[in-house]
Coordinates of C-alpha atoms and ligand atoms in Angstrom, one line a residue:
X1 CA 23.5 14.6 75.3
X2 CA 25.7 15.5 72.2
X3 CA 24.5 15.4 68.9
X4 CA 24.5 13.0 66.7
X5 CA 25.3 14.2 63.1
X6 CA 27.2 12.0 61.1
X7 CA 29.5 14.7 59.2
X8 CA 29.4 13.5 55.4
X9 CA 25.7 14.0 55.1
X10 CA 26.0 17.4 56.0
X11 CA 25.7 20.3 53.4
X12 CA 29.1 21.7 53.9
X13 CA 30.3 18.2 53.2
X14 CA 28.8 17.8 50.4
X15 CA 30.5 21.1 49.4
X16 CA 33.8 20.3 50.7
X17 CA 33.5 17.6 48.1
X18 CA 33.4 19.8 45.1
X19 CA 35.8 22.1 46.7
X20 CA 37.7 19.7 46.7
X21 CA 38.1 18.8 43.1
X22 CA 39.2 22.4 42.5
X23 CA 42.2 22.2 45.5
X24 CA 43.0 18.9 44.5
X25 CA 44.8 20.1 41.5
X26 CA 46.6 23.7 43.0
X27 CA 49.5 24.3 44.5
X28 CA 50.4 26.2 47.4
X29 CA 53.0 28.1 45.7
X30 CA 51.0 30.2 43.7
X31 CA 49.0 31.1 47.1
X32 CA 51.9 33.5 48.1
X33 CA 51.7 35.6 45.1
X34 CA 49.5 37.3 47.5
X35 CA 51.5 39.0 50.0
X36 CA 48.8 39.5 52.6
X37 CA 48.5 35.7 53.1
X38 CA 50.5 35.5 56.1
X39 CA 49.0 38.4 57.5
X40 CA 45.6 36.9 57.1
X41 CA 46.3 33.3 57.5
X42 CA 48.1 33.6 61.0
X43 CA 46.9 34.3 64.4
X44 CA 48.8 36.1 67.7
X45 CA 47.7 34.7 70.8
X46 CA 49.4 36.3 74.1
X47 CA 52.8 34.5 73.6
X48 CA 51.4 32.4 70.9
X49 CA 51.5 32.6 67.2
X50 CA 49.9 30.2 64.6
X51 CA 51.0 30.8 61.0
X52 CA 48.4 28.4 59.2
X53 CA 49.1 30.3 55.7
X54 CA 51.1 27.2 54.6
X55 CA 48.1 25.0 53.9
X56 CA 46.1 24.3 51.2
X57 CA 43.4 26.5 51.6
X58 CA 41.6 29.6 50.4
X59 CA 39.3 31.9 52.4
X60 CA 36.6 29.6 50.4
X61 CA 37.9 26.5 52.2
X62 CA 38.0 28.0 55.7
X63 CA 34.3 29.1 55.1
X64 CA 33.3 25.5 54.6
X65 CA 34.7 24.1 57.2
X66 CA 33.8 26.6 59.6
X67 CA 29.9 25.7 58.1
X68 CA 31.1 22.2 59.1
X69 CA 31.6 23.0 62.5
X70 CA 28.4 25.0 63.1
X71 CA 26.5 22.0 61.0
X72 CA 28.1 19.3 63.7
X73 CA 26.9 21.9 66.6
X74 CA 30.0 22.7 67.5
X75 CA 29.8 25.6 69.8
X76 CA 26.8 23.5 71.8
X77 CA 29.5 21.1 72.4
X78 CA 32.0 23.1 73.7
X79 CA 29.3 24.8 76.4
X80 CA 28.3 21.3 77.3
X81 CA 31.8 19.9 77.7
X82 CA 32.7 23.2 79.7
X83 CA 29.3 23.0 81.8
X84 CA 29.7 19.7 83.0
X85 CA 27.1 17.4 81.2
X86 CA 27.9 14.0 80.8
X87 CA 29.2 14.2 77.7
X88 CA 31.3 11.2 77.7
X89 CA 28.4 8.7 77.5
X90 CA 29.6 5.3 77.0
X91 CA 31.1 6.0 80.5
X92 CA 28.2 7.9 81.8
X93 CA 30.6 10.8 83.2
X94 CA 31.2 14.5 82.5
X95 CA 34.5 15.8 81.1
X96 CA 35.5 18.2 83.3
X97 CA 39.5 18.9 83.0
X98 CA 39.3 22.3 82.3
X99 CA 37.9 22.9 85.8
X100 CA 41.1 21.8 87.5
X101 CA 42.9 24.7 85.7
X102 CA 39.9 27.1 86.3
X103 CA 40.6 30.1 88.7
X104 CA 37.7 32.3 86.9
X105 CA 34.8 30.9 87.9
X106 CA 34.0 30.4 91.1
X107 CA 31.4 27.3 90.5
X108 CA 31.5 24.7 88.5
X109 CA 28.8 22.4 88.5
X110 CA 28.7 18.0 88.1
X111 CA 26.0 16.7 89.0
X112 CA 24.3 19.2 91.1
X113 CA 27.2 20.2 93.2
X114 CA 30.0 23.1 92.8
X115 CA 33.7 21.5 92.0
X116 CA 35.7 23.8 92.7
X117 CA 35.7 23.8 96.8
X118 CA 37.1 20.1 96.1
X119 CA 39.8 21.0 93.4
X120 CA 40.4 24.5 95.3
X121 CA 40.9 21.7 98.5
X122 CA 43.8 20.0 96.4
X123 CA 45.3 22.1 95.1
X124 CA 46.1 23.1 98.5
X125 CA 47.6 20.0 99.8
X126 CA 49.3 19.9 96.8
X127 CA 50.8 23.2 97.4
X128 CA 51.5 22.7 100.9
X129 CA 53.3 18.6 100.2
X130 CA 55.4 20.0 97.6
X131 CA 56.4 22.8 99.6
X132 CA 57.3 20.9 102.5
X133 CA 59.3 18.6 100.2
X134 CA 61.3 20.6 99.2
X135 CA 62.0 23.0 101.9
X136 CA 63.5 20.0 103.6
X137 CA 60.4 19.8 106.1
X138 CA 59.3 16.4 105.0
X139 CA 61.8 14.0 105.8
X140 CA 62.4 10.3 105.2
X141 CA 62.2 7.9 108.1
X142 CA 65.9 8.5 108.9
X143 CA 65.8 12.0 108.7
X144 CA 67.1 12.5 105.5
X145 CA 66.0 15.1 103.0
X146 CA 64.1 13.6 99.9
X147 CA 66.3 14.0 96.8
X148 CA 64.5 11.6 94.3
X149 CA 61.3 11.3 93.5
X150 CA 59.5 8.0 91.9
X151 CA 56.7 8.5 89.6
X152 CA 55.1 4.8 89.8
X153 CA 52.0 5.2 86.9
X154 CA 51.2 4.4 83.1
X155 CA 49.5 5.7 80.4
X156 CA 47.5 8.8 81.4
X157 CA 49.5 8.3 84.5
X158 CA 52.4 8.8 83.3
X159 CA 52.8 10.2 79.7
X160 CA 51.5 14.1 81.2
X161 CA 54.3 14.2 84.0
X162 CA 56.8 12.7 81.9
X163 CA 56.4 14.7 79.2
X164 CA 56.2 17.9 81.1
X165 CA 59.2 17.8 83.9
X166 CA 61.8 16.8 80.7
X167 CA 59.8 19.7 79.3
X168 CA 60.2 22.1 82.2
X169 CA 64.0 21.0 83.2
X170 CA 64.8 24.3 83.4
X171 CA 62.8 25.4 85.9
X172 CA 63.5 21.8 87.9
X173 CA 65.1 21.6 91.2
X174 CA 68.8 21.5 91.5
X175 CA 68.2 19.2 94.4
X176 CA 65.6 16.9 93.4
X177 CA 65.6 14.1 90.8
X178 CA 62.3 12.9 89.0
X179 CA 62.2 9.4 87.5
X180 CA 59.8 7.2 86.1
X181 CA 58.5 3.3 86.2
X182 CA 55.7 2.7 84.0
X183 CA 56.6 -0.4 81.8
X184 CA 56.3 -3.5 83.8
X185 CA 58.9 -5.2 82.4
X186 CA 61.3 -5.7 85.0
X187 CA 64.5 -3.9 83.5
X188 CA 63.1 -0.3 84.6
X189 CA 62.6 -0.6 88.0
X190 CA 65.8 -2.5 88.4
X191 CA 67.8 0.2 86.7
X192 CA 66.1 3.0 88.6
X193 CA 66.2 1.6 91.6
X194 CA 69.8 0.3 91.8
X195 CA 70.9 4.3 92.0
X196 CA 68.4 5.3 95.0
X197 CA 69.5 5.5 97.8
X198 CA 66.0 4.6 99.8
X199 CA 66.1 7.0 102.7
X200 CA 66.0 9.7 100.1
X201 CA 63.7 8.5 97.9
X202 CA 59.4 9.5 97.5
X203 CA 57.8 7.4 95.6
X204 CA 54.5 8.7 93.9
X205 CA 51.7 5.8 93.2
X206 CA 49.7 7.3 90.3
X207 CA 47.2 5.6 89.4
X208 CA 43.3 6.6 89.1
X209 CA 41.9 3.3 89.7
X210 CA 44.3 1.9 91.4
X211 CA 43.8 -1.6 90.2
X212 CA 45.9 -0.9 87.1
X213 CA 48.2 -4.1 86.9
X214 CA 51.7 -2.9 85.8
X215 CA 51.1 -0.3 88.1
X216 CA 50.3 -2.2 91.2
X217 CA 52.9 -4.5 90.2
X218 CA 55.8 -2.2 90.2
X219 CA 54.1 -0.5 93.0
X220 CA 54.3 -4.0 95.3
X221 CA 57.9 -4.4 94.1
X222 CA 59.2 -1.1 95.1
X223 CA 57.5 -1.7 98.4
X224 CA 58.7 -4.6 98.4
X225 CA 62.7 -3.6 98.3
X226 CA 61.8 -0.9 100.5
X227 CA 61.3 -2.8 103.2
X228 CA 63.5 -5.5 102.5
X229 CA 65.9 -2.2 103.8
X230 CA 63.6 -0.9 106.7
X231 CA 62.1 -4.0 108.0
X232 CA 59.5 -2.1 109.5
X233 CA 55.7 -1.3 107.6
X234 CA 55.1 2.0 109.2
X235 CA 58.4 3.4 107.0
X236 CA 55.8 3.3 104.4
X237 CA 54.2 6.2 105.4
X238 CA 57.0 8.8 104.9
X239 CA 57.9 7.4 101.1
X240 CA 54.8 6.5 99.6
X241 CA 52.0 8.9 98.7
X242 CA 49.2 8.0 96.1
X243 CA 46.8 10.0 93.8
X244 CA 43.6 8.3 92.8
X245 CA 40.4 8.0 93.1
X246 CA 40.5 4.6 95.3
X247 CA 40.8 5.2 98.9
X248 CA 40.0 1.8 99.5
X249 CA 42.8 -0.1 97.2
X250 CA 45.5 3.0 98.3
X251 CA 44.9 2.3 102.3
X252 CA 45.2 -1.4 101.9
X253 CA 48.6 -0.4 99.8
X254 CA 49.8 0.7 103.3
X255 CA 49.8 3.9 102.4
X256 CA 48.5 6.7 104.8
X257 CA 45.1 8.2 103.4
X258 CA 46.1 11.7 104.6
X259 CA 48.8 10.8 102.0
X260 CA 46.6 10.3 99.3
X261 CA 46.0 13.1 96.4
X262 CA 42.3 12.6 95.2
X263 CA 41.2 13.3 91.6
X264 CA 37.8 12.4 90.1
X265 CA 35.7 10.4 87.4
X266 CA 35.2 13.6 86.0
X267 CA 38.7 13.6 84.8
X268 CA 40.1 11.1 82.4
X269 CA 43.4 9.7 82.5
X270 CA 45.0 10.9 79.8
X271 CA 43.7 14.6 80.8
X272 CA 44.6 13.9 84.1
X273 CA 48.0 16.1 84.0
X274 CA 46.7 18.8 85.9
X275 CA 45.2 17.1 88.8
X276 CA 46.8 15.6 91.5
X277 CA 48.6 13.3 88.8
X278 CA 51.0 16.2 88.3
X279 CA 52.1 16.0 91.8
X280 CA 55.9 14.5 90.3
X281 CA 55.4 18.3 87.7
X282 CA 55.0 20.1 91.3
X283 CA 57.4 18.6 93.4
X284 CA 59.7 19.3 90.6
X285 CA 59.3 22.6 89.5
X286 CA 57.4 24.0 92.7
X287 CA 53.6 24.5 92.9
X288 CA 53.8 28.4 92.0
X289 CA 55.3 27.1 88.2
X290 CA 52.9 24.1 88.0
X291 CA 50.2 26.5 88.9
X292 CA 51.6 28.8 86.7
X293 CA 51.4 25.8 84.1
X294 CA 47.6 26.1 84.9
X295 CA 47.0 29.4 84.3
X296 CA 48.5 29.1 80.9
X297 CA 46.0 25.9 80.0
X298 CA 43.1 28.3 81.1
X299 CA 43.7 31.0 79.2
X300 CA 43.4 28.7 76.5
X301 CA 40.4 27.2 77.6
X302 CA 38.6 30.8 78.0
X303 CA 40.0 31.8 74.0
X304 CA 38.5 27.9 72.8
X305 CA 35.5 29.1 74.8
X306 CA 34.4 32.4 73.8
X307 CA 36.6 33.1 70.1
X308 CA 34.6 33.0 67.0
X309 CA 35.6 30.2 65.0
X310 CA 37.2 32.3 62.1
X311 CA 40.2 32.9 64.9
X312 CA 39.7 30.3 67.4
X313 CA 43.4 28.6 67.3
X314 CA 42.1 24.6 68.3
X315 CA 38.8 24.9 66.0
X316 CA 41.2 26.3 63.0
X317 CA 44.1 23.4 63.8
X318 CA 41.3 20.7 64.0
X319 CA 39.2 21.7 60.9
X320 CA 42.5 22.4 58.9
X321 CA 43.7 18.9 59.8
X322 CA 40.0 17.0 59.1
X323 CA 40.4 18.8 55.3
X324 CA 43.2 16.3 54.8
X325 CA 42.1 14.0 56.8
X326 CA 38.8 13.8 55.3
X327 CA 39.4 15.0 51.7
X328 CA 42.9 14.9 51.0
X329 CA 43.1 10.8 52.7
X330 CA 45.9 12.0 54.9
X331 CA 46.7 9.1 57.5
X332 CA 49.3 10.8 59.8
X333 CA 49.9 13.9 61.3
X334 CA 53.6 14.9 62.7
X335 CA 54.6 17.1 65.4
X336 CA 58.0 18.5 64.8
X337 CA 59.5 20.5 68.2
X338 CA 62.1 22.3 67.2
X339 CA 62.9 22.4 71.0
X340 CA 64.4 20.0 72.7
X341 CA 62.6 20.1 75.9
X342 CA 59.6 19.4 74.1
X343 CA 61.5 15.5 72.7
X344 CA 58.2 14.0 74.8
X345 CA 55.7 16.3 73.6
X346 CA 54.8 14.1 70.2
X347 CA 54.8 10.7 72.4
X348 CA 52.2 12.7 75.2
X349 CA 50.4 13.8 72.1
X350 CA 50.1 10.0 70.7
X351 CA 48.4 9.2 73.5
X352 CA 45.9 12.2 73.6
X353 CA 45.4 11.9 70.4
X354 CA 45.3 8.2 69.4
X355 CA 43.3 7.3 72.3
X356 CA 41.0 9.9 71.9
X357 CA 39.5 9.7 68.4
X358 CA 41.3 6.4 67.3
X359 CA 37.2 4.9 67.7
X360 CA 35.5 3.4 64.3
X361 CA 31.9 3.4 65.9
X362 CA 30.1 6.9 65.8
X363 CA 27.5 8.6 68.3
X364 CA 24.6 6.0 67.1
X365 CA 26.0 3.0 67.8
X366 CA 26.8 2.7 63.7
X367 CA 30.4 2.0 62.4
X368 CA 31.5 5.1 60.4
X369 CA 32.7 5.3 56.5
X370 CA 35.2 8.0 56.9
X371 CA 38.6 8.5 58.8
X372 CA 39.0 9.4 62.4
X373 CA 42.2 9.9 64.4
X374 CA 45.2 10.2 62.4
X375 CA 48.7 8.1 63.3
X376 CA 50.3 10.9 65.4
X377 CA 54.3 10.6 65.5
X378 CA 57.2 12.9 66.0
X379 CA 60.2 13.6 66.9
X380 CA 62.6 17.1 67.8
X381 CA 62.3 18.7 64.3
X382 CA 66.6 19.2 63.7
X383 CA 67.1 15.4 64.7
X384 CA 64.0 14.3 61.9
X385 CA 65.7 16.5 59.3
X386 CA 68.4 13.8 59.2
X387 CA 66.1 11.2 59.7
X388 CA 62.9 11.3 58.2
X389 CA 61.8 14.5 56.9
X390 CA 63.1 12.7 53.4
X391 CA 59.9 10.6 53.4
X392 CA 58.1 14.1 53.9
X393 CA 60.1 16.1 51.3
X394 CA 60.0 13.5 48.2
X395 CA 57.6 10.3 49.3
X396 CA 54.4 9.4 47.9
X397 CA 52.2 10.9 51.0
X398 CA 50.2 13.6 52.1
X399 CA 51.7 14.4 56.0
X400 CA 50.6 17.8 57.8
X401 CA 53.6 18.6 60.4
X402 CA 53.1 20.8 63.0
X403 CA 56.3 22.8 63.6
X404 CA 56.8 24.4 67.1
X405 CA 59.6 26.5 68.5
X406 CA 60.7 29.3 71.0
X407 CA 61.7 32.9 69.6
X408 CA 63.8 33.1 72.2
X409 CA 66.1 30.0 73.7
X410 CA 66.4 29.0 77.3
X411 CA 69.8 28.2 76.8
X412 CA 72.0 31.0 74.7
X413 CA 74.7 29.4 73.3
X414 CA 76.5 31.1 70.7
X415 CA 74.9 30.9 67.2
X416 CA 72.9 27.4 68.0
X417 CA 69.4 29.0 68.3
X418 CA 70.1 31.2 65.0
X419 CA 70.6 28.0 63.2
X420 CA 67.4 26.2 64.6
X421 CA 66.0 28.8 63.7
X422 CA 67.0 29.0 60.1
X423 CA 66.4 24.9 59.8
X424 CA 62.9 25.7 61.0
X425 CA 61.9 28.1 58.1
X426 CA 64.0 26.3 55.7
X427 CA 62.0 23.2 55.6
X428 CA 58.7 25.0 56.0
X429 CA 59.6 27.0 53.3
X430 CA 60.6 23.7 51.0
X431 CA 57.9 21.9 52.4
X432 CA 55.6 24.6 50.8
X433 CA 57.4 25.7 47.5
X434 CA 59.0 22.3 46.5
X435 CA 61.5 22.6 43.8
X436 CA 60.4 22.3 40.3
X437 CA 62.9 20.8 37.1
X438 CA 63.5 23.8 35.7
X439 CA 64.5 25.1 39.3
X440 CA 66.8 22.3 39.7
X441 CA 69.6 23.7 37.2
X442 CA 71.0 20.3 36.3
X443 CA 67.8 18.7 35.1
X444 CA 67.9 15.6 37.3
X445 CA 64.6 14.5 38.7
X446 CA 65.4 13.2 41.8
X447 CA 66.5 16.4 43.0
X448 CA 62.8 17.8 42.3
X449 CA 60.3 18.6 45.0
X450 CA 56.9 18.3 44.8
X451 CA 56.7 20.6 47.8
X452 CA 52.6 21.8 48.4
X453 CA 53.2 19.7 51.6
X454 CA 50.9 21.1 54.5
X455 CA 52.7 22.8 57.9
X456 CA 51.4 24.9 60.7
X457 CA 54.2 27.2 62.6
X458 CA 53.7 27.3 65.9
X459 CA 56.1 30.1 67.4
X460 CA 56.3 31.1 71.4
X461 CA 58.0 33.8 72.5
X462 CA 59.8 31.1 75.3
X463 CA 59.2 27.9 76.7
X464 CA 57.6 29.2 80.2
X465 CA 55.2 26.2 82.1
X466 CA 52.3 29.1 81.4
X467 CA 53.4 28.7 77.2
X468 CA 53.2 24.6 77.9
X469 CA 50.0 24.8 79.8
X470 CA 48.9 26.6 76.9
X471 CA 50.3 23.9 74.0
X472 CA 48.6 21.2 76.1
X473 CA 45.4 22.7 76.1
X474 CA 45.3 23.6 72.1
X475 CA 45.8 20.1 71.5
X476 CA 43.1 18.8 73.9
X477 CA 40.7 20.9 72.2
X478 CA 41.7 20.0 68.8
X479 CA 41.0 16.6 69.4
X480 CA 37.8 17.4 70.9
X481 CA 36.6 19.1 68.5
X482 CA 37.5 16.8 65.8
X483 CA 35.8 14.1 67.8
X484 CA 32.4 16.1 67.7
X485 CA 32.8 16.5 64.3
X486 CA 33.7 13.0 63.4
X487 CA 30.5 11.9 65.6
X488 CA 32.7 9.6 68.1
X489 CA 32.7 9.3 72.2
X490 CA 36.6 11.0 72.7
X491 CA 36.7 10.3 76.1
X492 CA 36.2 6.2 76.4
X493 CA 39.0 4.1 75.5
X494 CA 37.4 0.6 75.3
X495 CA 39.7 -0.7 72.9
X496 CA 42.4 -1.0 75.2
X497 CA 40.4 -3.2 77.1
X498 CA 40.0 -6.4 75.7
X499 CA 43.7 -6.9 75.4
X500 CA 44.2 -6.7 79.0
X501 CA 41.4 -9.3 79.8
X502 CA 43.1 -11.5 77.5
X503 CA 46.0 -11.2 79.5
X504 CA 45.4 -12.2 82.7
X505 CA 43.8 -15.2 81.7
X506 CA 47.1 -16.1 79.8
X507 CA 49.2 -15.1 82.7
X508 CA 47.3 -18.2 84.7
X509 CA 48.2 -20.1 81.6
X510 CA 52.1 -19.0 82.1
X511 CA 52.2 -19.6 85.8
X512 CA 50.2 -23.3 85.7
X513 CA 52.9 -24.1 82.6
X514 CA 49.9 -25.2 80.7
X515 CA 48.9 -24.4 77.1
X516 CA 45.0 -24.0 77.3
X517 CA 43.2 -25.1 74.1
X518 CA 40.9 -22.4 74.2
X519 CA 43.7 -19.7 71.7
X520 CA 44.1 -19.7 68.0
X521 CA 47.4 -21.6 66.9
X522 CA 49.3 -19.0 66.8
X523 CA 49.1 -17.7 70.2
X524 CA 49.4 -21.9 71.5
X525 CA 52.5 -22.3 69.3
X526 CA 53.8 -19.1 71.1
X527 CA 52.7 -19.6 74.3
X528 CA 54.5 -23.2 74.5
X529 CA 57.8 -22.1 72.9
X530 CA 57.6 -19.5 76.1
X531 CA 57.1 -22.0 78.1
X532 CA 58.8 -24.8 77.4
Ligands
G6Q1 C1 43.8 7.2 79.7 C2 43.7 5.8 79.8 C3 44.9 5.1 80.4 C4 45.1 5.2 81.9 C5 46.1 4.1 82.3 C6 46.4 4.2 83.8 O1 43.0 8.0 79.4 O2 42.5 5.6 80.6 O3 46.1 5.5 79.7 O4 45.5 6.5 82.2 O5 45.5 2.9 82.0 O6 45.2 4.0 84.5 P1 45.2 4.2 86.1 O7 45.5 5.7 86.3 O8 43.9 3.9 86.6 O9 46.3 3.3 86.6

């Protein structure tokens, strides 16, 4: 079991407080006088870098939060997550992602039996499906060579492969296309589908449960048009493959259980990417890259794992963020790619993030008097420059940005990556300093700059699937170790729940034409202008 230690009546908390008062008032600016900050406010990782020197904090403030950490048990909670106890309790399972991107140890233990055999087993199939893919091997019914490949999923089934094959385009096949249907609205299977040419088309059911009802509804459809074209049910076989853990609901689907890429309760769906939900990533990219991918999430996992706090990358992201979080009454956080493969990286993170640690009831049952999850958003950083980056620069609130970027481009055109480059430091730079009246020569406040605005740099040498793997896995862990600090269950999502049960009793409503008396006004007054 985890702890239980509600955070603000901890010591260090108490000492944050008072801290606090003293920070409240300084600015960043006058940090830099010491030369050696960057030095000792940044950390090299392999192909990583973190500069966290732009924050507001002193070697006084990193002390105290690193005595939060150990207060809120920290380093028990990351041996517990990593040895398989059920640590996500409201579900009764164990959180276990980081074993589908282990090639270190050779046993992992839930519940009394070794793992990896069963990941080692999938891994393998997915190797060898991919593979025959996209040698041409695996052929539609006709014959034909598969040249698109459908990604039928939402959410957790969805966001991860979405995210990562825009992410890893240039390392995609010349020969295959990857799309996507999550929404169920019907405009995005119509658009996809009106390009496909069936005989060429794979279409990849992901979904854990299986039950999931925009899934299974666009799932049914796309059969549904498929064999409007074959006329014959055993064509089914050759274009649609599943991964989930419902062999049951996936063989009544029609589609061949030998077909079927299994993943486990062990692993939730929004940290399901590197299970057999990244089947789309593989087929993509080829399994030597998405494995590749893996390798890079690991290394992570074995720095979160065994890296004193002081220099542990995700501990240092998290605890920087819950001092403005916490203290400062920050209520977003922004994540600011400078590349533009990443332009799905801030939307994945939403997700992780949001649906993580967006919970208001701690580890006791008890509803909690302090923030939790921030309101993640984003966008590539050049395009927010021109957008919203105003707000950042010269509006009332307090916004930490993560900024992100490649040293090196994948694509070398003339002078562009000098000048992302140079747009990248420029605003972290005038995000820091700010631009006082005297500075602004022409005395005119509303050129001023507060500045003293909070940014991490996040520099990669280039965007390889092993640097992705890695960003994935910094982020997972900063949210888990915010939600151990925060004293919340980060790996339920029961708030998403209740929304959907309301739904399919109002979706009887919509089909019998009947307004049921049992809704507020509101959602009566709306439901008969719908259906009138
Ligand atoms: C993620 C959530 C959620 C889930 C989707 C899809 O952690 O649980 O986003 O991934 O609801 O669920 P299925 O994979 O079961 O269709």
């Amino acid at each position: 079991m985890l702890h239980k230690t509600n955070p603000t009546k901890t010591k260090s908390w108490q000492k944050l407080l008072d801290h606090f008062k003293d920070m409240n008032s300084v600015h960043m600016r006058d940090f830099f006088a010491d030369e050696q900050r960057f030095k000792k406010y940044s950390i090299r990782f392999e192909d990583i870098l973190l500069d966290y020197s732009k924050n507001i904090i002193t070697d006084k403030t990193k002390q105290l939060l690193i005595e939060l950490a150990n207060e809120c048990n920290l380093k028990d909670s990351i041996d517990k997550m990593f040895s398989g106890e059920k640590i996500n309790e409201t579900e009764n399972r164990a959180v276990l992602h980081t074993a589908l991107r282990n090639f270190k140890h050779d046993s992992i233990i839930e519940d009394g039996n070794n793992i990896m055999p069963k990941i080692k087993d999938i891994r393998k199939k997915m190797r060898m499906f991919s593979d025959a893919v996209r040698s041409g091997e695996w052929r539609g019914y006709t014959g034909k060579k598969i040249k698109n490949i459908v990604n039928i999923g939402i959410g957790g089934s969805h966001l991860g492969p979405a995210m990562v094959t825009e992410a890893l385009k240039f390392y995609g096949s010349n020969d295959i296309r990857v799309f996507f249907i999550s929404n169920v609205d019907g405009t995005e299977i119509t658009e996809i589908l009106k390009d496909l040419d069936h005989e060429e088309t794979l279409f990849l059911i992901a979904s854990k449960t299986f039950t999931t009802q925009e899934t299974m509804t666009n799932a049914y459809s796309v059969r549904e048009w498929f064999l409007r074209q074959t006329r014959d049910e055993e064509t089914v076989k050759k274009h649609f493959v599943a991964m989930s853990t419902n062999k049951e609901k996936v063989d009544e689907f029609g589609i061949d259980t030998e077909n079927m890429f299994e993943f486990w309760d062990f692993v939730g769906g929004r940290y399901s990417l590197f299970s057999a939900i990244g089947l789309s990533v593989a087929l993509y990219i080829g399994y030597d890259r998405f494995e590749e991918m893996m390798l890079g999430a690991s290394s992570i996992d074995e720095h979160f794992k065994n890296t004193n706090f002081e220099n542990n990358i995700p501990v240092l992201l998290a605890l920087i963020s819950i001092w403005y979080i916490n203290f400062f009454g920050a209520e977003s956080e922004v994540i600011l790619p400078y590349d533009q493969y990443l332009h799905r990286f801030p939307a994945y993170l939403q997700q992780a993030n949001m649906e993580s640690n967006g919970k208001s009831v701690d580890r006791d049952g008890k509803l909690v008097d302090y923030s939790t999850a921030p309101i993640i958003w984003g966008e590539p950083g050049t395009n927010g420059q021109h957008s919203f980056y105003q707000l950042i620069h010269q509006g009332t609130k307090i916004i930490p940005a993560d900024f992100i970027v490649g040293k090196e481009p994948l694509n070398k055109i003339n002078e562009h990556h000098d000048i992302l480059l140079s747009n990248f430091l420029g605003q972290t730079e005038a995000l820091m300093k700010g631009r006082t009246i005297e500075e602004v020569k022409d005395s005119y406040p509303y050129k001023v700059f507060k500045g003293n605005q909070p940014t991490n740099s996040i520099i990669y040498d280039k965007l390889t699937p092993n640097v992705l793997g890695k960003l994935i896995a910094l982020y997972e862990h900063k949210i888990f170790v915010q939600g151990i600090i925060w004293n919340i269950y980060s790996f339920d999502q029961w708030g998403v729940e209740y929304g959907k049960q309301l739904a399919i009793k109002i979706q009887s409503d919509i089909k019998e034409g009947k307004v049921s008396q049992d809704h507020d006004c509101s959602t009566k007054g709306l439901l008969k202008y719908l259906i009138d």
